XYZ file of C-alpha atoms in Angstrom:
381
model
C -55.750 38.385 71.495
C -59.276 37.967 72.906
C -58.453 37.563 76.583
C -58.907 34.654 78.954
C -62.706 34.637 78.795
C -63.412 35.210 75.065
C -61.982 32.404 72.933
C -63.292 33.606 69.561
C -65.980 35.755 67.952
C -67.431 36.318 64.493
C -69.809 38.908 63.041
C -71.640 37.939 59.835
C -73.956 40.168 57.795
C -76.644 38.701 55.551
C -76.059 41.536 53.063
C -73.031 43.753 52.614
C -74.852 46.132 50.242
C -78.399 47.481 50.716
C -80.513 49.860 48.626
C -83.256 51.925 50.274
C -86.102 53.855 48.660
C -87.355 57.144 50.042
C -90.955 56.757 48.792
C -91.340 53.313 50.370
C -93.273 53.189 53.694
C -91.095 52.845 56.764
C -92.536 49.426 57.626
C -91.431 48.126 54.199
C -87.895 49.493 54.371
C -85.076 46.912 54.461
C -83.131 46.022 57.578
C -79.523 45.226 58.350
C -79.604 41.608 59.488
C -76.938 39.186 60.615
C -75.603 37.117 63.484
C -72.895 37.414 66.101
C -71.169 34.238 67.298
C -69.302 34.235 70.598
C -67.259 31.412 72.106
C -66.326 31.618 75.800
C -63.476 29.563 77.202
C -64.800 30.045 80.734
C -67.774 31.695 82.441
C -67.649 35.464 82.087
C -69.487 38.472 83.487
C -70.584 41.178 81.056
C -72.394 44.460 81.586
C -74.110 44.302 78.168
C -73.816 43.052 74.594
C -75.198 45.361 71.919
C -75.106 45.849 68.159
C -75.067 49.257 66.532
C -75.042 50.772 63.062
C -73.008 53.928 62.627
C -72.557 56.298 59.716
C -69.458 58.482 59.678
C -68.549 61.423 57.450
C -64.789 61.966 57.282
C -62.489 64.354 55.443
C -58.726 64.149 55.075
C -57.111 67.576 55.393
C -53.521 68.163 54.317
C -51.705 70.557 56.638
C -48.197 71.737 57.359
C -47.639 68.915 59.840
C -49.202 66.201 57.697
C -52.708 64.970 57.020
C -55.561 65.196 59.512
C -58.846 63.262 59.508
C -61.941 65.139 60.645
C -65.072 63.090 61.322
C -68.745 63.724 61.951
C -71.348 61.158 63.034
C -74.310 61.018 60.619
C -76.232 57.959 61.838
C -76.260 56.025 65.107
C -78.667 53.248 66.057
C -78.030 50.548 68.619
C -79.877 47.451 69.768
C -79.387 45.356 72.904
C -78.488 41.708 72.385
C -78.009 40.815 76.055
C -78.298 42.997 79.152
C -79.593 43.168 82.701
C -81.537 45.876 84.515
C -81.492 44.441 88.020
C -77.767 43.770 88.282
C -74.640 45.634 87.279
C -73.527 42.604 85.245
C -74.798 39.210 84.142
C -73.034 35.866 83.979
C -72.648 33.858 80.758
C -71.591 30.191 80.854
C -68.670 28.804 78.903
C -69.413 27.501 75.419
C -70.722 28.769 72.094
C -73.361 31.507 71.937
C -75.125 33.055 68.949
C -77.121 36.285 68.692
C -79.363 37.246 65.765
C -80.103 40.907 65.064
C -82.190 43.042 62.730
C -81.684 46.813 62.532
C -84.497 48.565 60.606
C -83.394 51.323 58.246
C -85.273 54.596 57.735
C -86.503 55.271 54.184
C -84.019 58.123 53.762
C -80.329 57.921 54.622
C -77.094 59.440 53.413
C -75.498 57.118 50.856
C -72.121 55.471 51.205
C -69.485 57.473 49.325
C -66.093 55.914 48.625
C -63.206 56.883 46.374
C -59.853 55.344 45.381
C -57.986 57.233 48.108
C -60.530 57.976 50.830
C -63.925 56.885 52.181
C -65.917 60.092 52.585
C -69.001 58.499 54.100
C -69.186 54.932 55.364
C -71.301 52.683 57.557
C -70.115 50.074 60.047
C -72.014 47.429 61.966
C -70.411 47.002 65.384
C -70.992 44.534 68.204
C -69.854 45.952 71.547
C -69.321 43.791 74.633
C -69.109 45.922 77.779
C -66.983 44.191 80.413
C -66.413 44.950 84.063
C -62.998 46.389 84.890
C -61.907 45.863 81.273
C -62.093 47.824 78.061
C -64.975 47.175 75.671
C -64.582 44.332 73.194
C -65.642 45.504 69.693
C -66.138 43.559 66.464
C -67.140 45.442 63.294
C -68.023 44.872 59.651
C -68.446 47.516 56.917
C -71.725 47.751 55.026
C -72.647 49.807 51.950
C -76.014 51.603 52.000
C -77.256 53.496 48.951
C -80.315 55.630 48.339
C -82.122 54.400 45.231
C -81.949 57.165 42.617
C -84.983 58.515 40.796
C -83.963 56.796 37.562
C -84.661 53.406 39.159
C -88.066 54.271 40.617
C -90.071 54.232 37.380
C -90.898 51.437 34.985
C -89.482 53.276 31.986
C -86.022 54.635 32.744
C -85.656 57.919 30.862
C -82.810 58.019 28.385
C -80.741 61.197 28.111
C -78.710 61.070 24.896
C -76.071 63.749 24.503
C -74.571 65.107 21.282
C -71.892 67.784 21.159
C -71.100 69.482 17.849
C -68.534 72.137 17.057
C -65.837 73.503 14.788
C -62.283 74.217 15.904
C -60.232 77.298 15.104
C -58.392 75.160 12.543
C -61.679 74.545 10.643
C -62.174 70.972 11.816
C -65.798 69.989 12.288
C -66.526 67.381 14.945
C -69.384 65.609 16.680
C -69.241 63.566 19.917
C -72.263 61.445 20.869
C -73.289 59.514 23.980
C -76.292 57.213 24.004
C -77.018 58.241 27.606
C -75.324 60.690 29.962
C -76.593 58.705 32.980
C -74.182 55.788 33.443
C -74.741 52.939 35.947
C -71.786 52.322 38.238
C -69.275 49.778 36.929
C -70.777 49.602 33.440
C -69.392 50.036 29.942
C -70.828 52.760 27.721
C -70.223 53.604 24.044
C -68.770 56.865 22.733
C -68.998 57.871 19.071
C -66.725 60.538 17.566
C -66.805 62.123 14.107
C -64.174 64.489 12.690
C -64.114 66.246 9.310
C -61.388 68.824 8.495
C -62.426 71.429 5.942
C -58.877 71.939 4.689
C -56.785 69.393 2.833
C -53.640 67.829 4.192
C -54.963 67.372 7.747
C -54.931 63.862 9.179
C -56.206 62.421 12.436
C -53.226 61.307 14.495
C -54.683 60.145 17.850
C -57.858 60.206 19.936
C -57.928 59.644 23.707
C -60.975 59.222 25.936
C -60.861 59.360 29.731
C -63.210 59.885 32.672
C -62.304 62.320 35.431
C -63.792 62.565 38.918
C -63.899 65.968 40.591
C -64.444 66.044 44.351
C -65.382 68.915 46.624
C -65.903 68.137 50.317
C -66.825 70.539 53.118
C -67.194 69.812 56.846
C -67.542 72.472 59.563
C -65.804 75.284 57.637
C -63.199 72.842 56.349
C -62.995 72.122 52.640
C -60.967 69.891 50.374
C -60.885 69.485 46.611
C -59.268 66.864 44.410
C -59.343 65.334 40.936
C -58.946 61.684 39.997
C -58.512 60.149 36.553
C -59.872 56.674 37.236
C -60.312 55.614 33.593
C -56.954 55.591 31.847
C -56.748 57.418 28.561
C -56.558 55.097 25.580
C -56.721 55.231 21.831
C -60.148 54.108 20.617
C -60.267 51.401 17.990
C -62.667 50.837 15.153
C -62.068 54.036 13.183
C -63.606 54.329 9.733
C -60.900 56.132 7.782
C -61.723 58.241 4.740
C -59.896 61.007 2.951
C -62.205 63.707 4.285
C -63.604 62.450 7.595
C -63.128 59.952 10.434
C -65.802 58.162 12.446
C -64.678 56.360 15.616
C -66.673 54.102 17.928
C -65.201 53.136 21.281
C -66.312 51.862 24.675
C -65.396 53.256 28.084
C -65.329 50.799 31.005
C -65.845 52.219 34.496
C -64.067 50.635 37.494
C -65.810 47.515 38.776
C -64.970 47.803 42.455
C -66.860 49.879 45.012
C -63.642 51.687 45.921
C -62.602 52.237 42.313
C -64.538 55.493 41.995
C -67.503 57.340 43.487
C -71.009 57.957 42.296
C -72.076 61.429 41.190
C -73.556 63.140 44.219
C -74.404 66.627 45.432
C -75.155 67.248 49.104
C -74.406 69.923 51.673
C -71.068 68.339 52.528
C -70.011 66.361 49.437
C -70.117 67.277 45.768
C -68.685 64.765 43.301
C -68.938 65.327 39.571
C -67.776 63.259 36.610
C -66.759 64.389 33.161
C -65.823 62.578 29.976
C -62.766 64.143 28.332
C -62.266 63.533 24.614
C -59.029 64.731 23.002
C -58.166 64.534 19.307
C -54.793 65.316 17.750
C -54.300 66.152 14.078
C -51.139 66.438 12.033
C -50.008 67.506 8.586
C -48.877 65.146 5.842
C -45.323 65.735 7.077
C -46.276 64.470 10.561
C -46.220 67.798 12.397
C -48.961 68.503 14.957
C -51.337 71.009 13.378
C -54.428 71.011 15.602
C -55.824 69.691 18.881
C -59.431 69.366 19.994
C -60.424 68.851 23.630
C -63.999 68.613 24.893
C -65.252 68.077 28.440
C -68.675 66.422 28.671
C -70.512 66.099 32.013
C -71.881 62.656 32.861
C -73.662 61.207 35.895
C -72.666 57.904 37.514
C -75.348 56.371 39.720
C -75.681 53.291 41.913
C -78.231 50.637 40.962
C -79.102 47.131 42.234
C -79.195 46.062 38.577
C -75.388 46.084 38.689
C -74.440 45.906 42.388
C -75.372 42.680 44.156
C -76.247 42.140 47.818
C -72.686 40.952 48.454
C -71.219 44.103 46.895
C -70.091 42.289 43.742
C -70.216 44.447 40.604
C -71.901 42.752 37.647
C -70.328 44.932 34.961
C -72.615 45.238 31.954
C -73.013 47.252 28.818
C -75.342 50.237 29.142
C -77.201 49.182 26.016
C -77.971 45.805 27.595
C -79.380 47.451 30.716
C -81.617 49.702 28.650
C -83.102 46.573 27.064
C -86.369 47.059 25.268
C -87.406 50.704 25.285
C -90.945 50.006 24.058
C -93.710 50.981 26.536
C -95.559 48.212 28.400
C -98.629 46.729 26.659
C -102.128 47.930 27.392
C -103.874 46.385 30.374
C -106.080 44.081 28.277
C -103.058 42.800 26.354
C -101.337 41.490 29.477
C -103.587 38.430 29.508
C -102.200 37.237 26.198
C -98.558 37.519 27.261
C -96.642 34.254 27.614
C -93.792 34.819 30.038
C -91.582 31.858 30.861
C -88.223 33.004 32.118
C -85.399 31.401 34.018
C -83.688 33.157 36.896
C -80.780 34.111 34.620
C -83.120 35.953 32.227
C -84.269 38.617 34.685
C -82.058 41.171 36.358
C -82.559 42.601 39.830
C -84.859 45.340 38.533
C -87.166 42.933 36.728
C -86.156 43.852 33.179
C -85.537 41.163 30.617
C -82.014 41.173 29.233
C -80.006 38.962 26.929
C -76.384 38.572 27.963
C -73.556 36.238 27.124
C -72.369 33.702 29.670
C -70.042 35.244 32.227
C -66.920 33.093 31.943
C -65.675 34.229 35.355
C -68.445 32.396 37.206
C -67.773 29.021 38.760
C -69.030 25.831 37.188
C -71.690 25.401 39.870
C -73.024 28.910 39.233
C -73.031 28.354 35.506
C -75.007 25.159 35.790
C -77.573 26.775 38.050
C -78.036 29.672 35.626
C -78.834 27.378 32.730
C -81.861 25.866 34.443
C -84.807 24.431 32.574
C -87.559 26.643 31.208
C -90.323 25.070 33.297
C -92.723 27.722 34.608
C -92.233 28.812 38.196
C -94.706 27.514 40.804
C -97.787 29.630 41.467
C -98.266 30.914 45.010
C -101.731 31.983 46.081
């Protein structure tokens, strides 16, 4: 598999998911760090060993003869791990070797964009071993890189509530409300519906709520469009039934895997939009369908380190928990009187205080570490 000289190799990244901020100075931008382990069964001669980070934009085009993948390189940075300038190749002894690397990232990059059926833009870290008289030996690992959105770059995240009111042709008044149209990736958000028919004998039969992703991709005069329903339609529960009106509260849970859906994005090449579709069906007292209401509400799904960890794990939360306390920060003089003693489990990655229930899916060792004592943290000066 590896050849006579290379016994084994392994590429490890310290982080599989990185967020970058455009306003941050270049010297403070994060880096892609990791290590490459190489085991040689016998001495070997190599021309060079290098690590590189590549970004690739790709589009799948359906044609008469099948599908075709068109690609375009968006980012390419490489770094030498071992090389020689005086000789055409250098000799490495048999045994285990390890190379550390750190690839600095610019403050502005094109974000990773993935979907259930295709990865539109992705990054890969590759280690390339150039060998004499042999093909290159390549080891790669994917990495997700996201540009921090403007909502995460201020202390007070603006809330954008959305309320849609109307009256159908069948004289049914309705109101659909969202606490915030900006939804963090992988989170759960509430939807409130209210229906009131003006005529008697009309009953609410069913309500379905689903999220639809609409994709439009263009690359070198080539375009592709598609739609994906990644949140299955379901009947909301918790309806307050009355003779003249219905009020329904439900929660919509977004996929909690990075490939489950995409974020909302609009660039020169990729445009991905998300809409919330609410459908209500009404019937007569005899059970015949008498009216249908369908509303399409635009929403924005954005990536945030509050939900996505460095290892790419999605910490699915409720939007209302992430919003936390919406009160403004205290005046400068009042900060001195604040008593802040928090454990690591009380603060999320953005520094906001949140109260959450214990995640039962965590291991026992993680649970015990989260419930640490409330002793104040050491002071570093």
